């Protein structure tokens, strides 16, 4: 079974200031390719505890990379004394935890924020790849015919509310990459075109424009908005060869 590198990175990042171990620990079921927290497996699917989950042989515990420690490492190695002192001040004066203080500082220092995002992505990707190699888990490749997008996730990008905020060009449409099913809004596409990371030719070849569906359009069709979005999304997927699935959220292996 394959998984998305980005999914593994997401579930492996551990917010140790808010998540409890082992209740919030995450497991990968190799047969279904789904992720489950300990408390879901014990409360809903019959497992007694972490030891029983692991003994079953059906679930693999994910790596855990502390986001707080990752932030502290970045500040220590790359942030400099100014960032370190300012984050410490925010923690002490505002009684925030380190993660909140870090993000407050990053919001007003965009270069710092961008550098950390790259650092975090690099570290989590390395952790995910090492974990996958150790456990025999494969990743979806570029233009992978086995890749499917989660249908509910895709549908979110079809909704469009005609109001003052969304009338701003750049926030009215989204694009889906044929390469890895990543989604980018028009503002990001425009930015990539402007800086040369994307050409118009590549955009037309490798990206699909996701249509917007308004509530008025649904009413005109005599249908509920949600139902109409799903109908249009399925039709669009069929027309463009986009494979989708609806995760069961239920493991293949339930403890009897």
Short mmCIF file of C-alpha atoms in Angstrom, two decimals:
data_model
loop_
_atom_site.label_atom_id
_atom_site.label_comp_id
_atom_site.label_asym_id
_atom_site.label_seq_id
_atom_site.Cartn_x
_atom_site.Cartn_y
_atom_site.Cartn_z
CA UNK A 1 0.00 0.00 0.00
CA UNK A 2 1.24 3.47 -0.89
CA UNK A 3 0.84 6.70 1.02
CA UNK A 4 1.40 10.38 0.36
CA UNK A 5 4.69 11.78 1.63
CA UNK A 6 2.84 14.91 2.77
CA UNK A 7 0.35 12.84 4.79
CA UNK A 8 3.13 10.99 6.57
CA UNK A 9 4.90 14.27 7.32
CA UNK A 10 1.66 15.76 8.68
CA UNK A 11 0.89 12.87 11.02
CA UNK A 12 4.50 12.49 12.13
CA UNK A 13 4.75 16.10 13.34
CA UNK A 14 4.03 15.98 17.05
CA UNK A 15 2.64 18.95 18.98
CA UNK A 16 3.91 17.87 22.37
CA UNK A 17 2.43 20.95 24.06
CA UNK A 18 -1.13 19.97 23.11
CA UNK A 19 -1.11 16.26 22.23
CA UNK A 20 -1.00 13.53 24.85
CA UNK A 21 1.03 10.37 24.46
CA UNK A 22 0.07 7.62 23.84
CA UNK A 23 -3.62 8.55 23.33
CA UNK A 24 -2.86 10.86 20.39
CA UNK A 25 -0.10 8.71 18.91
CA UNK A 26 -0.72 7.82 15.26
CA UNK A 27 -0.59 4.39 13.61
CA UNK A 28 -0.43 3.45 9.94
CA UNK A 29 -2.46 0.46 8.77
CA UNK A 30 -0.43 -0.91 5.89
CA UNK A 31 -3.28 -2.87 4.30
CA UNK A 32 -5.63 0.12 3.95
CA UNK A 33 -3.12 2.96 3.87
CA UNK A 34 -5.11 4.80 6.55
CA UNK A 35 -3.94 6.56 9.69
CA UNK A 36 -5.51 6.05 13.13
CA UNK A 37 -4.90 7.54 16.55
CA UNK A 38 -4.48 5.27 19.54
CA UNK A 39 -7.68 6.49 21.19
CA UNK A 40 -9.71 5.68 18.06
CA UNK A 41 -8.35 2.13 17.93
CA UNK A 42 -8.96 1.55 21.63
CA UNK A 43 -12.31 3.34 22.03
CA UNK A 44 -13.95 2.46 18.71
CA UNK A 45 -12.29 -0.64 17.32
CA UNK A 46 -11.73 -2.98 20.23
CA UNK A 47 -8.02 -2.74 21.00
CA UNK A 48 -7.00 -2.66 24.65
CA UNK A 49 -3.87 -0.51 24.52
CA UNK A 50 -0.77 0.39 22.49
CA UNK A 51 0.90 -2.91 23.25
CA UNK A 52 -2.02 -4.87 21.83
CA UNK A 53 -2.18 -2.63 18.76
CA UNK A 54 1.49 -3.22 18.03
CA UNK A 55 1.32 -6.96 18.76
CA UNK A 56 -1.47 -7.31 16.20
CA UNK A 57 1.07 -6.73 13.45
CA UNK A 58 -1.45 -4.74 11.42
CA UNK A 59 -0.47 -1.24 12.54
CA UNK A 60 2.88 0.52 12.43
CA UNK A 61 3.58 3.35 14.92
CA UNK A 62 4.62 6.56 13.18
CA UNK A 63 7.77 8.49 13.90
CA UNK A 64 7.18 11.44 16.21
CA UNK A 65 9.02 14.69 15.60
CA UNK A 66 8.39 17.32 18.27
CA UNK A 67 7.32 20.58 16.64
CA UNK A 68 8.37 22.53 19.73
CA UNK A 69 11.86 21.03 19.71
CA UNK A 70 12.07 21.65 15.97
CA UNK A 71 11.23 25.32 16.52
CA UNK A 72 13.78 25.64 19.30
CA UNK A 73 16.44 23.99 17.16
CA UNK A 74 15.73 26.38 14.29
CA UNK A 75 15.93 29.42 16.55
CA UNK A 76 19.14 28.15 18.15
CA UNK A 77 20.90 27.39 14.86
CA UNK A 78 19.34 29.84 12.37
CA UNK A 79 17.26 32.42 14.24
CA UNK A 80 19.86 34.46 16.09
CA UNK A 81 19.73 36.16 19.46
CA UNK A 82 17.04 38.67 18.47
CA UNK A 83 14.53 35.94 17.65
CA UNK A 84 15.48 33.91 20.70
CA UNK A 85 15.09 36.86 23.08
CA UNK A 86 11.83 38.09 21.52
CA UNK A 87 10.19 34.67 21.63
CA UNK A 88 11.27 34.25 25.24
CA UNK A 89 9.76 37.66 26.05
CA UNK A 90 6.43 36.70 24.44
CA UNK A 91 6.36 33.47 26.44
CA UNK A 92 7.04 35.25 29.74
CA UNK A 93 4.94 38.39 29.29
CA UNK A 94 1.92 36.88 27.57
CA UNK A 95 2.00 33.50 29.31
CA UNK A 96 1.99 31.68 25.97
CA UNK A 97 3.54 28.31 25.30
CA UNK A 98 6.62 28.23 23.09
CA UNK A 99 4.79 27.20 19.93
CA UNK A 100 2.31 30.08 20.16
CA UNK A 101 5.09 32.60 20.90
CA UNK A 102 7.13 31.27 17.98
CA UNK A 103 4.23 31.74 15.57
CA UNK A 104 3.49 35.25 16.88
CA UNK A 105 7.09 36.22 16.17
CA UNK A 106 7.05 34.51 12.77
CA UNK A 107 3.90 36.36 11.65
CA UNK A 108 5.70 39.70 11.77
CA UNK A 109 8.99 38.36 10.37
CA UNK A 110 8.09 36.84 6.99
CA UNK A 111 11.68 35.93 6.07
CA UNK A 112 12.02 34.05 9.35
CA UNK A 113 8.66 32.35 8.76
CA UNK A 114 9.58 31.29 5.23
CA UNK A 115 12.99 29.99 6.31
CA UNK A 116 11.42 27.94 9.10
CA UNK A 117 8.81 26.48 6.74
CA UNK A 118 11.60 25.23 4.47
CA UNK A 119 13.57 23.89 7.45
CA UNK A 120 10.53 22.08 8.88
CA UNK A 121 9.61 20.59 5.52
CA UNK A 122 13.15 19.32 4.97
CA UNK A 123 13.40 17.68 8.41
CA UNK A 124 9.94 16.08 8.29
CA UNK A 125 10.52 14.79 4.76
CA UNK A 126 13.78 13.16 5.86
CA UNK A 127 12.06 11.59 8.90
CA UNK A 128 9.17 10.33 6.76
CA UNK A 129 11.44 8.80 4.12
CA UNK A 130 13.57 7.06 6.74
CA UNK A 131 10.46 5.68 8.46
CA UNK A 132 8.96 4.50 5.17
CA UNK A 133 12.17 2.74 4.11
CA UNK A 134 12.47 1.01 7.48
CA UNK A 135 8.86 -0.21 7.38
CA UNK A 136 8.55 -1.07 3.69
CA UNK A 137 5.98 1.61 2.91
CA UNK A 138 5.99 3.11 -0.60
CA UNK A 139 5.10 6.64 -1.64
CA UNK A 140 3.00 7.74 -4.58
CA UNK A 141 5.20 9.01 -7.39
CA UNK A 142 4.70 11.86 -9.82
CA UNK A 143 1.75 11.29 -12.17
CA UNK A 144 1.12 8.03 -10.29
CA UNK A 145 -1.88 6.17 -11.82
CA UNK A 146 -2.65 4.70 -8.38
CA UNK A 147 -3.08 8.09 -6.73
CA UNK A 148 -6.58 9.11 -5.66
CA UNK A 149 -7.66 12.35 -4.05
CA UNK A 150 -9.94 12.37 -1.02
CA UNK A 151 -13.29 13.39 -2.48
CA UNK A 152 -14.38 15.58 0.43
CA UNK A 153 -11.08 17.47 0.24
CA UNK A 154 -11.50 18.09 -3.47
CA UNK A 155 -15.10 19.26 -3.05
CA UNK A 156 -14.03 22.06 -0.68
CA UNK A 157 -12.41 23.89 -3.59
CA UNK A 158 -15.59 23.94 -5.68
CA UNK A 159 -17.54 26.13 -3.24
CA UNK A 160 -17.60 29.81 -4.11
CA UNK A 161 -19.46 32.51 -2.22
CA UNK A 162 -19.98 35.70 -4.18
CA UNK A 163 -19.13 38.38 -1.65
CA UNK A 164 -16.84 41.35 -1.41
CA UNK A 165 -13.87 39.40 -0.08
CA UNK A 166 -14.05 36.61 -2.63
CA UNK A 167 -14.55 39.05 -5.50
CA UNK A 168 -10.84 39.88 -5.23
CA UNK A 169 -9.07 38.26 -8.20
CA UNK A 170 -6.79 35.48 -7.05
CA UNK A 171 -9.15 34.05 -4.47
CA UNK A 172 -11.97 32.97 -6.75
CA UNK A 173 -10.48 29.84 -8.38
CA UNK A 174 -8.17 26.94 -7.58
CA UNK A 175 -6.01 24.65 -9.69
CA UNK A 176 -5.24 20.93 -9.26
CA UNK A 177 -1.82 19.58 -10.22
CA UNK A 178 -1.87 16.43 -12.35
CA UNK A 179 1.58 15.64 -10.97
CA UNK A 180 0.66 15.10 -7.32
CA UNK A 181 -2.92 16.39 -6.85
CA UNK A 182 -1.67 19.44 -4.96
CA UNK A 183 -4.06 22.40 -5.00
CA UNK A 184 -3.00 26.03 -5.54
CA UNK A 185 -5.15 29.13 -5.58
CA UNK A 186 -4.90 31.65 -8.39
CA UNK A 187 -2.69 33.96 -6.30
CA UNK A 188 -0.07 31.24 -5.90
CA UNK A 189 -0.27 30.33 -9.58
CA UNK A 190 0.22 33.98 -10.54
CA UNK A 191 3.20 34.20 -8.20
CA UNK A 192 4.82 31.10 -9.70
CA UNK A 193 4.25 32.44 -13.21
CA UNK A 194 5.74 35.83 -12.28
CA UNK A 195 8.90 34.40 -10.71
CA UNK A 196 9.47 31.83 -13.43
CA UNK A 197 8.80 28.71 -11.37
CA UNK A 198 5.90 27.93 -13.70
CA UNK A 199 5.40 28.63 -17.40
CA UNK A 200 2.08 29.16 -19.13
CA UNK A 201 2.79 26.07 -21.22
CA UNK A 202 3.32 23.92 -18.10
CA UNK A 203 0.24 25.42 -16.46
CA UNK A 204 -1.93 24.42 -19.39
CA UNK A 205 -0.33 20.96 -19.59
CA UNK A 206 -0.03 19.93 -15.95
CA UNK A 207 -2.72 21.87 -14.05
CA UNK A 208 -6.51 21.64 -14.09
CA UNK A 209 -8.70 24.63 -13.28
CA UNK A 210 -11.28 23.69 -10.65
CA UNK A 211 -14.65 25.31 -11.45
CA UNK A 212 -16.46 27.37 -8.85
CA UNK A 213 -20.00 26.45 -7.85
CA UNK A 214 -22.20 29.10 -6.22
CA UNK A 215 -25.27 28.55 -4.08
CA UNK A 216 -27.36 30.45 -6.65
CA UNK A 217 -26.26 28.02 -9.36
CA UNK A 218 -27.36 25.13 -7.16
CA UNK A 219 -30.74 26.76 -6.56
CA UNK A 220 -31.20 27.36 -10.27
CA UNK A 221 -30.56 23.65 -10.81
CA UNK A 222 -33.16 22.90 -8.11
CA UNK A 223 -30.62 21.16 -5.89
CA UNK A 224 -29.04 21.43 -2.48
CA UNK A 225 -25.69 23.24 -2.65
CA UNK A 226 -23.69 20.35 -1.15
CA UNK A 227 -25.33 17.81 -3.42
CA UNK A 228 -24.77 20.00 -6.47
CA UNK A 229 -21.09 20.50 -5.63
CA UNK A 230 -20.64 16.73 -5.36
CA UNK A 231 -22.42 16.22 -8.69
CA UNK A 232 -20.27 18.81 -10.48
CA UNK A 233 -17.10 17.50 -8.82
CA UNK A 234 -17.75 13.92 -9.94
CA UNK A 235 -18.54 15.08 -13.46
CA UNK A 236 -15.36 17.18 -13.54
CA UNK A 237 -13.28 14.23 -12.29
CA UNK A 238 -14.72 11.97 -14.99
CA UNK A 239 -13.99 14.52 -17.70
CA UNK A 240 -10.41 15.06 -16.53
CA UNK A 241 -9.39 11.56 -15.46
CA UNK A 242 -9.02 12.50 -11.80
CA UNK A 243 -9.35 9.45 -9.55
CA UNK A 244 -10.96 9.97 -6.16
CA UNK A 245 -11.96 7.93 -3.12
CA UNK A 246 -13.91 8.25 0.10
CA UNK A 247 -11.86 6.87 3.02
CA UNK A 248 -13.81 4.50 5.20
CA UNK A 249 -12.18 5.80 8.41
CA UNK A 250 -12.55 2.20 9.58
CA UNK A 251 -9.51 -0.09 9.81
CA UNK A 252 -9.37 -3.34 7.88
CA UNK A 253 -8.49 -5.08 11.11
CA UNK A 254 -10.98 -4.55 13.91
CA UNK A 255 -10.33 -6.35 17.18
CA UNK A 256 -13.06 -8.92 17.73
#
